[in-house]
Amino acid sequence: MARENLRFPPGFLWGAATAAYQIEGAAREDGRTPSIWDTFSHTPGKVLGGDTGDVAVDHYHRWRDDVRLMADLGLTSYRFSVSWPRVQPTGRGPAVQRGLDFYRGLVDELLAHGIRPMVTLYHWDLPQELEDAFPSGSAAGGGWPERDTAYRFAEYAGIVGEALGDRVEMWSTLNEPWCSAFLGYGSGVHAPGRTDPVAALRAAHHLNLAHGLGAQALREQLPARARIGVSLNPSAVRPLTASAADMDARRRIDALANRVFTGPMLRGTYDDDLVADTARLTDWSFVQDDDLRITRHPLDFLGINYYSPAVVSAATEEDAAGPRKDGHGASEHSPWPGADEHVSFHRAPGELTAMDWPVDPTGLTDLLLEYTAQAPGVPLYVTENGAAYDDKPGEDGQVHDPDRVRYLHSHIAAVHHAILAGADVRGYFLWSLLDNFEWAYGYSKRFGAVHVDYETQARTPKSSAHWYARLAASGELPREYVAD
Ligand code: FCB
């Protein structure tokens, strides 16, 4: 006898997520100037296959069709990011109206189809001019290690808030600031590709500050009903054993992956252990009076992005030598300032996706419950979750992706589990709507529920898209995974 389906709360949002640089293309159109990702992807050796976002999946020209696709799938929400260099090309000064018009049109089209937009202001495409800027007296070298970038971000947030505030209710300041700071300035596998541990820590603080200043700037522009949050990618970090040494490794990574952002944002502090662990590198004097009051701007929601858990132990000998792979690209440089010689990473159990990321939905339940406890009363959204697989059209022209359906099923069940255990989760955004430019992996990794033929730009919903459409329509997840 079939057991009852898992029912989600009424009004739960079923969405999909994308990011500007990964889908828009039109890199030089309508006044857009290069972002750090344009520069990085055009630098030989940085992105697999020399791929760039110049054309991406041409969403800048195909957005009407893409919205129709979302409507056909019955999505009730869509999370996208605004390209900073498209609306404020130099990262300072007046906005380009053509750039803003693109997003106005997109939002209107979404609303016309009953799809609620969630805008992310920063999904990693810093205007190159800000990376290149050296305000007088700055030793930081521009970009996020430079304090001024946080003030530039606040100005940009105000511009977008003013332009879209009458029609967008859900706003996220930053996407995964951990990646911006520690992959961008630490391991260097993401733009701008710098490898300086102190710059990475400075970047983390200025991203926290940007979040707070940006939230303030949005609040000034937006109607009271608007909700302002942030999307983090907290690490579900587990110790290999319960030994004191492994627990201490867990503590170190929890500090550098999670508390470096949730401390300032939720509690207005950098925890003592984080400061002590990194004391050899910096005295944190870049944190100024009042900063930690600003970073603690009240959150109307917290977005959690989750793909895979991490398993750590005290450093093992073989790990002390050789490059580390951190799941985002290989580098000689560590994204863990002050922790590398103390910690080893281990493969978590579970099948691997095409990213070599282990599949373990319990990490998602754990995180949702953890942040329910850490941010009481703050609604949660899963703002990204999904998996890459090597999807190819079959002879029938259809794209069958049972592995992705299984991944989604187990993770959405994990969300349900968290809700039953008391987490106030209001929506789920599948990463990603479309196959797209997967950062350092270029077009080699496909995360889409909709397949894109990069030669013709033809879109073909995969079986996971049809499966997700049924879920969005019913709001009920079959208890057991059923293959197509
Ligand atoms: C996240 C990013 C998103 C996408 C997924 C796979 O870290 O936010 O843009 O690349 O990973």
Coordinates of C-alpha atoms and ligand atoms in Angstrom, one line a residue:
M1 CA 0.0 0.0 0.0
A2 CA 1.4 3.4 -1.0
R3 CA 2.2 5.5 2.0
E4 CA 1.1 9.1 2.2
N5 CA 3.0 11.7 0.2
L6 CA 5.1 14.3 2.0
R7 CA 3.1 17.5 2.0
F8 CA 4.7 20.9 2.0
P9 CA 3.1 23.9 3.7
P10 CA 0.7 26.0 1.6
G11 CA 2.5 28.9 -0.1
F12 CA 5.8 27.1 -0.1
L13 CA 7.8 28.4 -3.1
W14 CA 9.0 26.1 -5.8
G15 CA 11.7 27.9 -7.6
A16 CA 14.8 27.6 -9.7
A17 CA 17.9 29.8 -9.5
T18 CA 20.5 31.2 -11.9
A19 CA 23.2 33.9 -11.9
A20 CA 23.8 36.7 -14.4
Y21 CA 27.3 35.8 -15.6
Q22 CA 26.4 32.1 -15.9
I23 CA 23.5 32.6 -18.3
E24 CA 23.2 36.1 -19.7
G25 CA 26.0 36.4 -22.3
A26 CA 25.8 39.7 -24.2
A27 CA 29.0 40.6 -22.4
R28 CA 29.7 43.7 -24.3
E29 CA 26.1 44.9 -25.1
D30 CA 24.2 48.0 -24.0
G31 CA 27.0 49.5 -22.1
R32 CA 28.1 46.5 -20.0
T33 CA 31.8 46.5 -19.1
P34 CA 33.9 43.6 -18.0
S35 CA 33.5 42.1 -14.5
I36 CA 36.3 40.2 -12.8
W37 CA 34.8 37.0 -14.3
D38 CA 35.2 38.3 -17.8
T39 CA 38.8 39.1 -17.1
F40 CA 39.4 35.8 -15.4
S41 CA 37.7 33.6 -17.9
H42 CA 39.7 35.4 -20.7
T43 CA 42.9 34.6 -18.9
P44 CA 44.4 31.4 -20.4
G45 CA 44.4 28.5 -18.0
K46 CA 41.9 29.8 -15.6
V47 CA 38.7 28.1 -16.9
L48 CA 38.5 24.6 -18.3
G49 CA 38.5 24.6 -22.1
G50 CA 39.1 28.4 -22.2
D51 CA 35.3 28.8 -21.8
T52 CA 33.9 32.3 -21.1
G53 CA 30.5 33.8 -20.3
D54 CA 30.6 36.0 -23.5
V55 CA 27.6 34.2 -24.9
A56 CA 26.7 31.8 -22.1
V57 CA 23.1 30.6 -22.8
D58 CA 22.2 33.9 -24.4
H59 CA 19.5 34.6 -21.8
Y60 CA 19.9 38.3 -22.4
H61 CA 18.2 37.8 -25.7
R62 CA 16.1 34.7 -24.9
W63 CA 14.6 35.8 -21.6
R64 CA 11.0 35.9 -22.7
D65 CA 11.3 32.3 -23.9
D66 CA 13.0 31.4 -20.7
V67 CA 10.2 32.9 -18.6
R68 CA 7.7 30.9 -20.7
L69 CA 9.7 27.8 -19.9
M70 CA 9.5 28.5 -16.2
A71 CA 5.7 29.1 -16.5
D72 CA 5.3 25.8 -18.4
L73 CA 7.1 24.1 -15.6
G74 CA 4.8 25.7 -13.1
L75 CA 7.5 27.4 -11.1
T76 CA 6.2 29.8 -8.5
S77 CA 9.4 31.7 -7.9
Y78 CA 12.7 32.5 -9.8
R79 CA 15.9 33.6 -8.2
F80 CA 18.3 35.5 -10.5
S81 CA 21.1 37.9 -10.0
V82 CA 21.6 41.4 -11.4
S83 CA 24.9 42.0 -13.2
W84 CA 26.6 44.9 -11.5
P85 CA 28.6 46.0 -14.6
R86 CA 25.5 46.0 -16.7
V87 CA 23.7 48.5 -14.5
Q88 CA 26.7 50.5 -13.1
P89 CA 29.6 49.7 -15.4
T90 CA 32.5 51.3 -13.5
G91 CA 31.1 50.4 -10.1
R92 CA 30.5 54.0 -9.2
G93 CA 28.4 56.9 -10.4
P94 CA 25.1 56.9 -12.3
A95 CA 23.2 53.8 -13.5
V96 CA 22.8 52.7 -17.1
Q97 CA 19.1 52.7 -17.8
R98 CA 19.3 50.1 -20.6
G99 CA 20.8 47.7 -18.1
L100 CA 18.1 48.4 -15.6
D101 CA 15.4 48.1 -18.2
F102 CA 16.5 44.5 -19.0
Y103 CA 15.7 43.6 -15.4
R104 CA 12.5 45.7 -15.3
G105 CA 11.3 43.7 -18.3
L106 CA 12.3 40.4 -16.9
V107 CA 10.6 41.1 -13.6
D108 CA 7.4 42.3 -15.3
E109 CA 7.3 39.1 -17.4
L110 CA 7.8 37.0 -14.4
L111 CA 5.0 38.7 -12.5
A112 CA 2.7 38.4 -15.5
H113 CA 3.2 34.7 -15.3
G114 CA 2.6 34.6 -11.5
I115 CA 6.3 33.8 -10.8
R116 CA 7.7 35.7 -7.8
P117 CA 11.2 37.1 -8.3
M118 CA 14.0 36.9 -5.8
V119 CA 16.8 39.2 -6.8
T120 CA 20.4 38.6 -5.8
L121 CA 22.5 41.7 -6.0
Y122 CA 25.9 40.1 -6.1
H123 CA 26.6 36.8 -7.6
W124 CA 30.3 37.3 -8.1
D125 CA 30.6 39.7 -11.1
L126 CA 32.4 42.6 -9.5
P127 CA 33.0 45.4 -12.1
Q128 CA 36.7 45.0 -13.1
E129 CA 37.3 48.7 -12.4
L130 CA 36.7 48.2 -8.7
E131 CA 39.2 45.3 -8.7
D132 CA 41.7 47.6 -10.4
A133 CA 41.0 50.6 -8.2
F134 CA 43.7 51.6 -5.7
P135 CA 42.2 54.4 -3.6
S136 CA 45.0 56.6 -2.2
G137 CA 46.8 55.0 0.6
S138 CA 45.3 51.6 0.1
A139 CA 47.6 48.6 0.4
A140 CA 44.8 46.2 -0.2
G141 CA 45.0 46.2 -4.0
G142 CA 41.4 46.9 -4.9
G143 CA 38.4 44.5 -5.0
W144 CA 36.9 43.1 -1.9
P145 CA 40.1 43.3 0.2
E146 CA 39.6 47.1 -0.1
R147 CA 37.1 48.7 2.2
D148 CA 35.8 51.1 -0.3
T149 CA 34.3 48.3 -2.3
A150 CA 31.7 47.8 0.4
Y151 CA 30.6 51.4 0.0
R152 CA 30.4 51.0 -3.7
F153 CA 28.2 48.0 -3.2
A154 CA 25.8 50.0 -1.0
E155 CA 25.5 52.6 -3.7
Y156 CA 24.8 49.9 -6.3
A157 CA 22.2 48.3 -4.0
G158 CA 20.4 51.6 -3.7
I159 CA 20.3 52.0 -7.5
V160 CA 18.8 48.5 -8.0
G161 CA 16.5 48.9 -5.1
E162 CA 15.1 52.2 -6.5
A163 CA 14.7 50.7 -10.0
L164 CA 13.0 47.4 -9.0
G165 CA 11.7 48.0 -5.5
D166 CA 8.1 48.6 -6.6
R167 CA 7.9 45.1 -8.1
V168 CA 10.3 42.8 -6.3
E169 CA 9.6 41.7 -2.7
M170 CA 12.5 39.3 -2.0
W171 CA 16.0 40.6 -2.0
S172 CA 19.3 38.9 -1.3
T173 CA 22.4 41.0 -0.9
L174 CA 25.2 38.5 -1.6
N175 CA 25.5 35.0 -3.0
E176 CA 28.0 32.8 -1.1
P177 CA 30.4 35.4 0.1
W178 CA 32.7 32.5 1.2
C179 CA 33.4 31.7 -2.5
S180 CA 34.0 35.4 -3.3
A181 CA 36.5 35.8 -0.4
F182 CA 38.2 32.5 -0.1
L183 CA 38.1 31.1 -3.7
G184 CA 38.6 34.5 -5.2
Y185 CA 41.4 35.8 -3.0
G186 CA 42.7 32.7 -1.2
S187 CA 42.9 29.6 -3.4
G188 CA 42.5 31.7 -6.6
V189 CA 40.3 29.2 -8.4
H190 CA 37.7 31.9 -8.9
A191 CA 37.9 35.5 -10.1
P192 CA 39.9 37.6 -9.6
G193 CA 42.3 34.7 -8.9
R194 CA 44.5 36.2 -6.2
T195 CA 46.2 33.9 -3.7
D196 CA 46.8 36.0 -0.6
P197 CA 45.4 34.6 2.7
V198 CA 45.2 38.1 4.3
A199 CA 43.4 39.5 1.3
A200 CA 40.9 36.7 1.6
L201 CA 40.2 37.6 5.3
R202 CA 39.9 41.2 4.5
A203 CA 37.6 40.4 1.6
A204 CA 35.4 38.3 4.0
H205 CA 35.0 41.3 6.3
H206 CA 34.3 43.8 3.5
L207 CA 31.7 41.4 2.1
N208 CA 30.1 41.3 5.6
L209 CA 30.2 45.1 5.7
A210 CA 28.8 45.3 2.1
H211 CA 25.9 43.1 3.2
G212 CA 25.1 45.4 6.1
L213 CA 25.5 48.6 4.1
G214 CA 23.7 47.2 1.2
A215 CA 20.8 46.0 3.3
Q216 CA 20.6 49.5 4.8
A217 CA 20.6 51.1 1.3
L218 CA 17.9 48.7 0.2
R219 CA 15.8 49.4 3.3
E220 CA 15.8 53.1 2.4
Q221 CA 14.5 52.4 -1.1
L222 CA 12.1 49.5 -0.5
P223 CA 8.5 49.4 0.7
A224 CA 8.0 47.9 4.1
R225 CA 6.7 44.6 2.7
A226 CA 10.0 43.9 1.0
R227 CA 12.2 41.2 2.6
I228 CA 15.9 41.4 2.7
G229 CA 18.2 38.5 3.3
V230 CA 21.4 36.9 2.1
S231 CA 22.4 33.5 0.6
L232 CA 25.2 31.7 2.4
N233 CA 26.8 28.4 1.6
P234 CA 27.4 27.1 5.1
S235 CA 29.4 24.0 5.3
A236 CA 27.8 21.0 6.9
V237 CA 31.2 20.1 8.4
R238 CA 31.6 16.8 10.2
P239 CA 34.6 15.4 12.2
L240 CA 36.1 12.2 10.9
T241 CA 36.1 10.8 14.4
A242 CA 35.0 12.1 17.8
S243 CA 38.6 12.5 18.9
A244 CA 39.5 15.9 20.4
A245 CA 41.9 16.6 17.5
D246 CA 39.3 15.9 14.9
M247 CA 36.7 18.0 16.8
D248 CA 39.2 20.8 16.8
A249 CA 39.7 20.5 13.0
R250 CA 35.9 20.7 12.7
R251 CA 35.9 23.8 14.9
R252 CA 38.5 25.5 12.7
I253 CA 36.6 24.9 9.5
D254 CA 33.3 25.8 11.0
A255 CA 34.9 29.2 12.0
L256 CA 36.4 29.8 8.5
A257 CA 33.5 28.5 6.5
N258 CA 30.5 29.5 8.6
R259 CA 31.0 31.7 11.6
V260 CA 33.2 34.2 9.7
F261 CA 29.9 35.3 8.1
T262 CA 27.2 34.2 10.6
G263 CA 29.1 35.8 13.5
P264 CA 29.0 39.3 12.1
M265 CA 25.6 38.9 10.4
L266 CA 23.7 37.2 13.2
R267 CA 25.5 38.1 16.3
G268 CA 27.6 41.1 15.5
T269 CA 31.0 39.5 16.3
Y270 CA 34.0 37.7 15.0
D271 CA 34.5 34.8 17.4
D272 CA 37.6 34.7 19.5
D273 CA 38.8 31.3 18.2
L274 CA 38.6 32.6 14.6
V275 CA 40.7 35.7 15.5
A276 CA 43.1 33.5 17.4
D277 CA 43.5 30.9 14.7
T278 CA 44.4 33.6 12.1
A279 CA 46.4 35.8 14.5
R280 CA 49.7 34.8 12.8
L281 CA 48.3 36.4 9.6
T282 CA 46.5 39.5 10.7
D283 CA 45.4 41.4 13.7
W284 CA 42.0 42.1 12.1
S285 CA 42.5 45.9 12.5
F286 CA 40.6 46.3 9.2
V287 CA 37.5 45.8 11.3
Q288 CA 36.5 49.4 12.3
D289 CA 34.3 50.7 15.1
D290 CA 30.7 50.3 14.3
D291 CA 31.3 47.8 11.5
L292 CA 29.8 44.9 13.5
R293 CA 26.7 46.8 14.3
I294 CA 26.2 47.5 10.5
T295 CA 26.8 43.8 9.6
R296 CA 24.2 42.7 12.0
H297 CA 21.4 44.3 10.0
P298 CA 18.2 42.4 10.9
L299 CA 17.6 39.6 8.4
D300 CA 14.1 39.0 7.0
F301 CA 15.2 35.6 5.7
L302 CA 18.3 33.5 5.5
G303 CA 19.1 31.7 2.2
I304 CA 21.0 28.4 2.5
N305 CA 22.8 26.9 -0.5
Y306 CA 23.7 23.3 -0.1
Y307 CA 25.3 20.7 -2.3
S308 CA 27.4 18.3 -0.2
P309 CA 28.8 17.9 3.3
A310 CA 32.5 18.1 4.3
V311 CA 34.4 15.7 6.5
V312 CA 37.6 16.9 8.3
S313 CA 40.2 15.5 10.6
A314 CA 43.3 16.8 12.2
A315 CA 46.0 17.1 9.5
T316 CA 47.3 13.7 8.3
E317 CA 50.9 13.5 7.0
E318 CA 50.2 12.8 3.3
D319 CA 48.0 15.8 3.2
A320 CA 50.7 18.1 4.4
A321 CA 52.2 17.9 0.9
G322 CA 50.8 18.5 -2.5
P323 CA 47.9 20.5 -4.0
R324 CA 44.5 20.4 -2.4
K325 CA 41.3 19.9 -4.3
D326 CA 38.5 21.8 -2.7
G327 CA 35.7 20.8 -5.0
H328 CA 35.8 24.1 -7.0
G329 CA 39.1 23.5 -8.8
A330 CA 42.6 22.5 -7.9
S331 CA 45.1 25.0 -6.5
E332 CA 48.5 25.0 -4.8
H333 CA 47.0 27.6 -2.5
S334 CA 44.6 27.0 0.3
P335 CA 41.2 28.6 0.7
W336 CA 41.5 28.1 4.5
P337 CA 43.8 30.8 5.9
G338 CA 45.5 29.7 9.1
A339 CA 43.9 26.2 9.1
D340 CA 45.6 24.4 6.3
E341 CA 48.4 22.9 8.3
H342 CA 46.0 21.7 11.0
V343 CA 43.2 20.2 8.9
S344 CA 42.7 17.4 6.3
F345 CA 39.7 17.0 4.2
H346 CA 38.2 13.5 3.5
R347 CA 35.7 12.2 1.0
A348 CA 32.3 12.0 2.6
P349 CA 30.5 8.7 2.1
G350 CA 28.0 8.5 -0.7
E351 CA 27.8 8.4 -4.5
L352 CA 29.5 11.2 -6.4
T353 CA 28.0 13.6 -8.8
A354 CA 29.8 14.8 -11.9
M355 CA 31.5 17.4 -9.7
D356 CA 32.8 14.6 -7.6
W357 CA 30.7 15.9 -4.8
P358 CA 29.2 13.2 -2.5
V359 CA 25.5 12.9 -2.3
D360 CA 24.3 13.2 1.3
P361 CA 21.0 14.9 1.9
T362 CA 21.3 14.7 5.7
G363 CA 23.7 17.6 5.5
L364 CA 20.8 19.8 4.3
T365 CA 18.5 18.8 7.2
D366 CA 21.3 19.4 9.6
L367 CA 22.0 22.9 8.3
L368 CA 18.3 23.9 8.2
L369 CA 18.0 22.8 11.9
E370 CA 21.3 24.4 12.8
Y371 CA 20.2 27.8 11.5
T372 CA 16.8 27.5 12.9
A373 CA 18.6 27.4 16.2
Q374 CA 21.1 30.1 15.4
A375 CA 18.6 32.5 13.9
P376 CA 15.4 32.0 15.8
G377 CA 12.4 33.5 14.1
V378 CA 14.2 34.1 10.8
P379 CA 12.5 32.2 7.9
L380 CA 14.8 30.1 5.8
Y381 CA 14.9 29.4 2.1
V382 CA 17.0 26.8 0.3
T383 CA 18.3 29.3 -2.3
E384 CA 20.3 26.6 -4.1
N385 CA 20.5 22.9 -4.3
G386 CA 21.1 20.5 -7.2
A387 CA 23.6 18.3 -8.9
A388 CA 25.7 18.1 -12.1
Y389 CA 25.5 14.9 -14.2
D390 CA 26.7 14.1 -17.6
D391 CA 23.4 14.5 -19.4
K392 CA 23.0 13.8 -23.0
P393 CA 19.9 13.8 -25.3
G394 CA 18.8 10.2 -26.0
E395 CA 17.8 8.9 -29.4
D396 CA 14.3 10.0 -28.8
G397 CA 15.6 13.6 -28.4
Q398 CA 14.6 13.5 -24.7
V399 CA 17.1 14.0 -21.9
H400 CA 16.7 11.4 -19.2
D401 CA 18.5 12.3 -15.9
P402 CA 17.3 9.8 -13.3
D403 CA 20.4 10.6 -11.1
R404 CA 19.3 14.2 -10.8
V405 CA 15.7 13.2 -10.0
R406 CA 17.0 10.9 -7.3
Y407 CA 19.3 13.7 -6.0
L408 CA 16.4 16.2 -5.9
H409 CA 14.0 13.7 -4.4
S410 CA 16.3 12.9 -1.5
H411 CA 17.2 16.5 -0.8
I412 CA 13.7 17.8 -1.0
A413 CA 12.7 15.0 1.4
A414 CA 15.5 16.3 3.6
V415 CA 13.9 19.7 3.6
H416 CA 10.6 18.2 4.5
H417 CA 12.3 16.4 7.4
A418 CA 13.7 19.7 8.7
I419 CA 10.2 21.3 8.4
L420 CA 8.7 18.5 10.5
A421 CA 11.5 19.0 13.0
G422 CA 10.6 22.7 13.4
A423 CA 12.5 24.6 10.7
D424 CA 10.6 27.4 9.1
V425 CA 11.5 26.8 5.5
R426 CA 9.5 28.8 3.0
G427 CA 10.8 27.7 -0.3
Y428 CA 13.3 25.7 -2.4
F429 CA 15.2 26.9 -5.4
L430 CA 16.7 24.2 -7.6
W431 CA 20.1 25.0 -9.0
S432 CA 19.8 25.5 -11.9
L433 CA 17.0 26.3 -14.3
L434 CA 19.3 25.8 -17.3
D435 CA 22.7 24.2 -18.0
N436 CA 25.1 27.1 -17.8
F437 CA 28.7 28.4 -17.4
E438 CA 29.9 26.6 -14.3
W439 CA 32.7 29.0 -13.2
A440 CA 36.1 27.3 -13.3
Y441 CA 34.6 24.3 -15.0
G442 CA 33.2 26.2 -17.9
Y443 CA 30.4 24.4 -19.8
S444 CA 31.7 21.0 -18.9
K445 CA 29.3 20.5 -15.9
R446 CA 25.6 20.5 -16.5
F447 CA 23.4 21.5 -13.5
G448 CA 20.3 22.4 -15.4
A449 CA 16.8 20.9 -15.1
V450 CA 16.6 22.1 -18.7
H451 CA 19.3 20.9 -21.1
V452 CA 20.9 23.5 -23.4
D453 CA 22.5 22.6 -26.7
Y454 CA 25.4 25.1 -26.7
E455 CA 25.6 25.1 -30.5
T456 CA 22.0 26.0 -31.2
Q457 CA 20.9 27.3 -27.7
A458 CA 18.0 24.9 -27.9
R459 CA 16.4 24.3 -24.6
T460 CA 15.0 20.8 -23.7
P461 CA 13.5 20.1 -20.3
K462 CA 15.1 17.0 -18.9
S463 CA 13.0 14.4 -17.1
S464 CA 14.0 16.1 -13.8
A465 CA 12.2 19.3 -15.0
H466 CA 9.0 17.3 -15.7
W467 CA 9.4 15.6 -12.3
Y468 CA 9.9 19.0 -10.6
A469 CA 6.9 20.5 -12.4
R470 CA 4.7 17.7 -11.0
L471 CA 6.0 18.5 -7.5
A472 CA 5.4 22.2 -7.9
A473 CA 1.9 21.6 -9.1
S474 CA 0.9 19.3 -6.3
G475 CA 3.1 20.5 -3.4
E476 CA 3.5 16.9 -2.5
L477 CA 6.5 14.7 -2.7
P478 CA 6.0 11.0 -3.1
R479 CA 7.6 9.4 -0.1
E480 CA 9.6 6.9 -2.2
Y481 CA 11.7 7.9 -5.2
V482 CA 10.1 6.5 -8.4
A483 CA 12.1 6.3 -11.6
D484 CA 10.5 7.6 -14.8
Ligands
FCB1 C1 27.3 27.5 -6.1 C2 27.2 28.8 -6.9 C3 26.4 28.6 -8.2 C4 26.7 27.3 -8.9 C5 26.6 26.2 -7.9 C6 26.9 24.8 -8.6 O1 28.5 27.6 -5.3 O2 26.5 29.8 -6.1 O3 26.6 29.8 -9.0 O4 27.8 27.4 -9.6 O5 27.5 26.4 -6.9

